[in-house]
PDB file of C-alpha atoms in Angstrom:
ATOM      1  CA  UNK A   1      99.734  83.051  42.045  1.00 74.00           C
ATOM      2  CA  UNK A   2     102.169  85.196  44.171  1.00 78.00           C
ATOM      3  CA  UNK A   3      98.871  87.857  44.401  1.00 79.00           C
ATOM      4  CA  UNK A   4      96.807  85.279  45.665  1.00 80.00           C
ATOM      5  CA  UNK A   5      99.537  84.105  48.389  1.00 78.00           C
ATOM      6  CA  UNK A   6     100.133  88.091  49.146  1.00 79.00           C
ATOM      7  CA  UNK A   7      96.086  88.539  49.050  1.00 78.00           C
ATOM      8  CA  UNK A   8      95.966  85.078  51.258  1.00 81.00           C
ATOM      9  CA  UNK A   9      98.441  86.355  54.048  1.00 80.00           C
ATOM     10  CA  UNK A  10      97.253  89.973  54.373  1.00 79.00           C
ATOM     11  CA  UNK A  11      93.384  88.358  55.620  1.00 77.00           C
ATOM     12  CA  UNK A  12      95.370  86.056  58.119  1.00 75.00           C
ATOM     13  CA  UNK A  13      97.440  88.946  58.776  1.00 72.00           C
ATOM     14  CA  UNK A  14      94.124  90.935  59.651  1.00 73.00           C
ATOM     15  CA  UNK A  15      92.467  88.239  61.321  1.00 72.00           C
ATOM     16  CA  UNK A  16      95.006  87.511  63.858  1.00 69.00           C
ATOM     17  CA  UNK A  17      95.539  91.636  64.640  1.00 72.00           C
ATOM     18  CA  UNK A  18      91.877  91.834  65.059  1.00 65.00           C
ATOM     19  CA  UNK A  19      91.559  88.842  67.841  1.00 63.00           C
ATOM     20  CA  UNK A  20      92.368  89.384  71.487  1.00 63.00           C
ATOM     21  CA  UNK A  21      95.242  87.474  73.023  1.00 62.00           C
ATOM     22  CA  UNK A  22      93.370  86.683  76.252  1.00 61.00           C
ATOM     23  CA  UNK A  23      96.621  86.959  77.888  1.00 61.00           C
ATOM     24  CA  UNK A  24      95.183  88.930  80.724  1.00 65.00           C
ATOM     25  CA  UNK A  25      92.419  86.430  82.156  1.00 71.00           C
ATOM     26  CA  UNK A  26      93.502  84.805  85.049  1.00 72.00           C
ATOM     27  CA  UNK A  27      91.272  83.106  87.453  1.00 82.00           C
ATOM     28  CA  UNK A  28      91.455  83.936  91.115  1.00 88.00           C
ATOM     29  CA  UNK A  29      91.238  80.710  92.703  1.00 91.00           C
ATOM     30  CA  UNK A  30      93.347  77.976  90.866  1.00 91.00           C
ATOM     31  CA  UNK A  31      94.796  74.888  92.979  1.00 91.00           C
ATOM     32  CA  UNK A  32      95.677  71.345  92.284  1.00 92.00           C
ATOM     33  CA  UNK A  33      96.078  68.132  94.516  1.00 91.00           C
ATOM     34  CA  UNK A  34      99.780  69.674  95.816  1.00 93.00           C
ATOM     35  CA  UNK A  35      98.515  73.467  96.470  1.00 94.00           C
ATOM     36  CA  UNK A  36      97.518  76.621  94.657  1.00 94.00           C
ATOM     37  CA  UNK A  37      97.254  80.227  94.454  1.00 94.00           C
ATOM     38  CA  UNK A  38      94.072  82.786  96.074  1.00 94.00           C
ATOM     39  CA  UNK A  39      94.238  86.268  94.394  1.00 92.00           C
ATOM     40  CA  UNK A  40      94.609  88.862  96.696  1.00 92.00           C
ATOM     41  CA  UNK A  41      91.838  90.431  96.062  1.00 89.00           C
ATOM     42  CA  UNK A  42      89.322  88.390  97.447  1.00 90.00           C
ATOM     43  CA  UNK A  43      90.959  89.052 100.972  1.00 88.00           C
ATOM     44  CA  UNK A  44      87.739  91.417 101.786  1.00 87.00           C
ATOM     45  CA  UNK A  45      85.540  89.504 100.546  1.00 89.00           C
ATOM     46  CA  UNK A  46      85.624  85.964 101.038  1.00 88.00           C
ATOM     47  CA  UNK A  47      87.253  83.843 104.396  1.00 90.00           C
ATOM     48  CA  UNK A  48      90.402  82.765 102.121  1.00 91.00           C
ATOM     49  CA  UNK A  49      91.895  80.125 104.561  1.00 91.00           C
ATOM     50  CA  UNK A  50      88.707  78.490 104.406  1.00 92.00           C
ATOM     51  CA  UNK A  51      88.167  78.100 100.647  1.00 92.00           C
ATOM     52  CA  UNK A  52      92.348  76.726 100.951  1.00 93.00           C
ATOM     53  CA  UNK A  53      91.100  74.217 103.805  1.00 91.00           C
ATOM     54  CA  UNK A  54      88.051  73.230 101.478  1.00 91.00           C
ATOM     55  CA  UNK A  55      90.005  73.027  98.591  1.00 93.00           C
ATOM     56  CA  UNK A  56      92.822  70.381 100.452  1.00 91.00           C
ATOM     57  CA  UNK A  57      90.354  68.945 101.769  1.00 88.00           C
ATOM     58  CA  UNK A  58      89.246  67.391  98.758  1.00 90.00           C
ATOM     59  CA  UNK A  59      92.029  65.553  98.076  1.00 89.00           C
ATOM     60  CA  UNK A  60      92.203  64.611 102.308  1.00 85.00           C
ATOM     61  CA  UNK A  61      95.111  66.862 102.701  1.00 88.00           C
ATOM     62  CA  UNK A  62      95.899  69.791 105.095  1.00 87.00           C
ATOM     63  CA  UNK A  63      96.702  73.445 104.085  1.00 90.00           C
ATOM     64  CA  UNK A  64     100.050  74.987 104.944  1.00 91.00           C
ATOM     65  CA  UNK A  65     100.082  78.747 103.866  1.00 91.00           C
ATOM     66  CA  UNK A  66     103.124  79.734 102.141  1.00 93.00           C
ATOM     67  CA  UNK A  67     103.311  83.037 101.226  1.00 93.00           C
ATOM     68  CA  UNK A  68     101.660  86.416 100.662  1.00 93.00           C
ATOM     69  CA  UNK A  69     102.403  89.276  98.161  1.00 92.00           C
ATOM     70  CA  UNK A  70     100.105  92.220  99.749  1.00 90.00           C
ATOM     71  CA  UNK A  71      99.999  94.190  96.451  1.00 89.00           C
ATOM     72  CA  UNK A  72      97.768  94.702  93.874  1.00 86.00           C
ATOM     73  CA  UNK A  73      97.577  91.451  91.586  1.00 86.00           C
ATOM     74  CA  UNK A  74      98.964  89.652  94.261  1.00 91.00           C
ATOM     75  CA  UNK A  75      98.217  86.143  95.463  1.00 93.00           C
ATOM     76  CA  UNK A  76      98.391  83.926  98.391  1.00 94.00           C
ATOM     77  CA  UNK A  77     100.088  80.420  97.875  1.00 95.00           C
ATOM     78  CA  UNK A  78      99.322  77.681  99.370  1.00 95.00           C
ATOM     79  CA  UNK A  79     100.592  73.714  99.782  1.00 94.00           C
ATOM     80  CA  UNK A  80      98.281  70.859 100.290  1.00 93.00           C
ATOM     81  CA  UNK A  81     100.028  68.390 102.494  1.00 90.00           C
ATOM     82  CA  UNK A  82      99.412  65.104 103.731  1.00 86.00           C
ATOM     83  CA  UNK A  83      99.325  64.864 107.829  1.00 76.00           C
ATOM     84  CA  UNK A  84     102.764  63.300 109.271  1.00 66.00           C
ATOM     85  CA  UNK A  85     102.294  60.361 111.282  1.00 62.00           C
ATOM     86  CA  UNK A  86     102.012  60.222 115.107  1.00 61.00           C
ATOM     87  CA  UNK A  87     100.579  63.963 114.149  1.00 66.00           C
ATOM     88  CA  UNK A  88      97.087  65.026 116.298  1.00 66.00           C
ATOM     89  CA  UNK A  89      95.701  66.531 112.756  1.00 61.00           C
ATOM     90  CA  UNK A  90      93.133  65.071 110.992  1.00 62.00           C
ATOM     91  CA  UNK A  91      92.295  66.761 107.461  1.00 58.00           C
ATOM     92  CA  UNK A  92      88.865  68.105 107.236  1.00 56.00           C
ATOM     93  CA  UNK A  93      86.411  65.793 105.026  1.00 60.00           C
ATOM     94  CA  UNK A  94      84.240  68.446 102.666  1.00 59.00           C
ATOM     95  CA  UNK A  95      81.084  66.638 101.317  1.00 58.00           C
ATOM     96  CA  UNK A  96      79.976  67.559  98.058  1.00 52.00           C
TER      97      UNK A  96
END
């Protein structure tokens, strides 16, 4: 019996060592109804502050940029926010 538990835990023990953790895979453009984050790489390659307009737009929000680390594996943050009142903003309206 204590062969077959040994036997038993070795395969799991194999199985789980032989799996990737996945820990690495992040995607770079993630946002929710309150803001998100841009990766920095896209910077040369796509208009940035548009897709963070678009993507507050959804919800009928306007972007406020927060912050940007300028390294590599960096990201730009962003808040969605709703538009004060008495403000001259309107949000954007995105049709989809």
């Amino acid at each position: 019996m204590r062969m077959l538990k040994a036997a038993g835990l070795a395969v799991l023990c194999a199985m789980l060592t032989g799996t990737a953790a996945r820990a690495d895979t992040v995607p770079a453009f993630k946002g929710n109804d309150t803001g998100g984050i841009i990766s920095y790489n896209l910077v040369g390659v796509a208009d940035v502050k548009t897709m963070a307009i678009e993507h507050c737009a959804r919800y009928g929000k306007v972007v406020k940029l927060l912050g940007v680390q300028a390294t590599y594996g960096g990201y730009i943050s962003f808040s969605c926010r709703w538009v004060p009142y008495g403000s001259t903003e309107r949000p954007l309206r995105v049709g989809y």
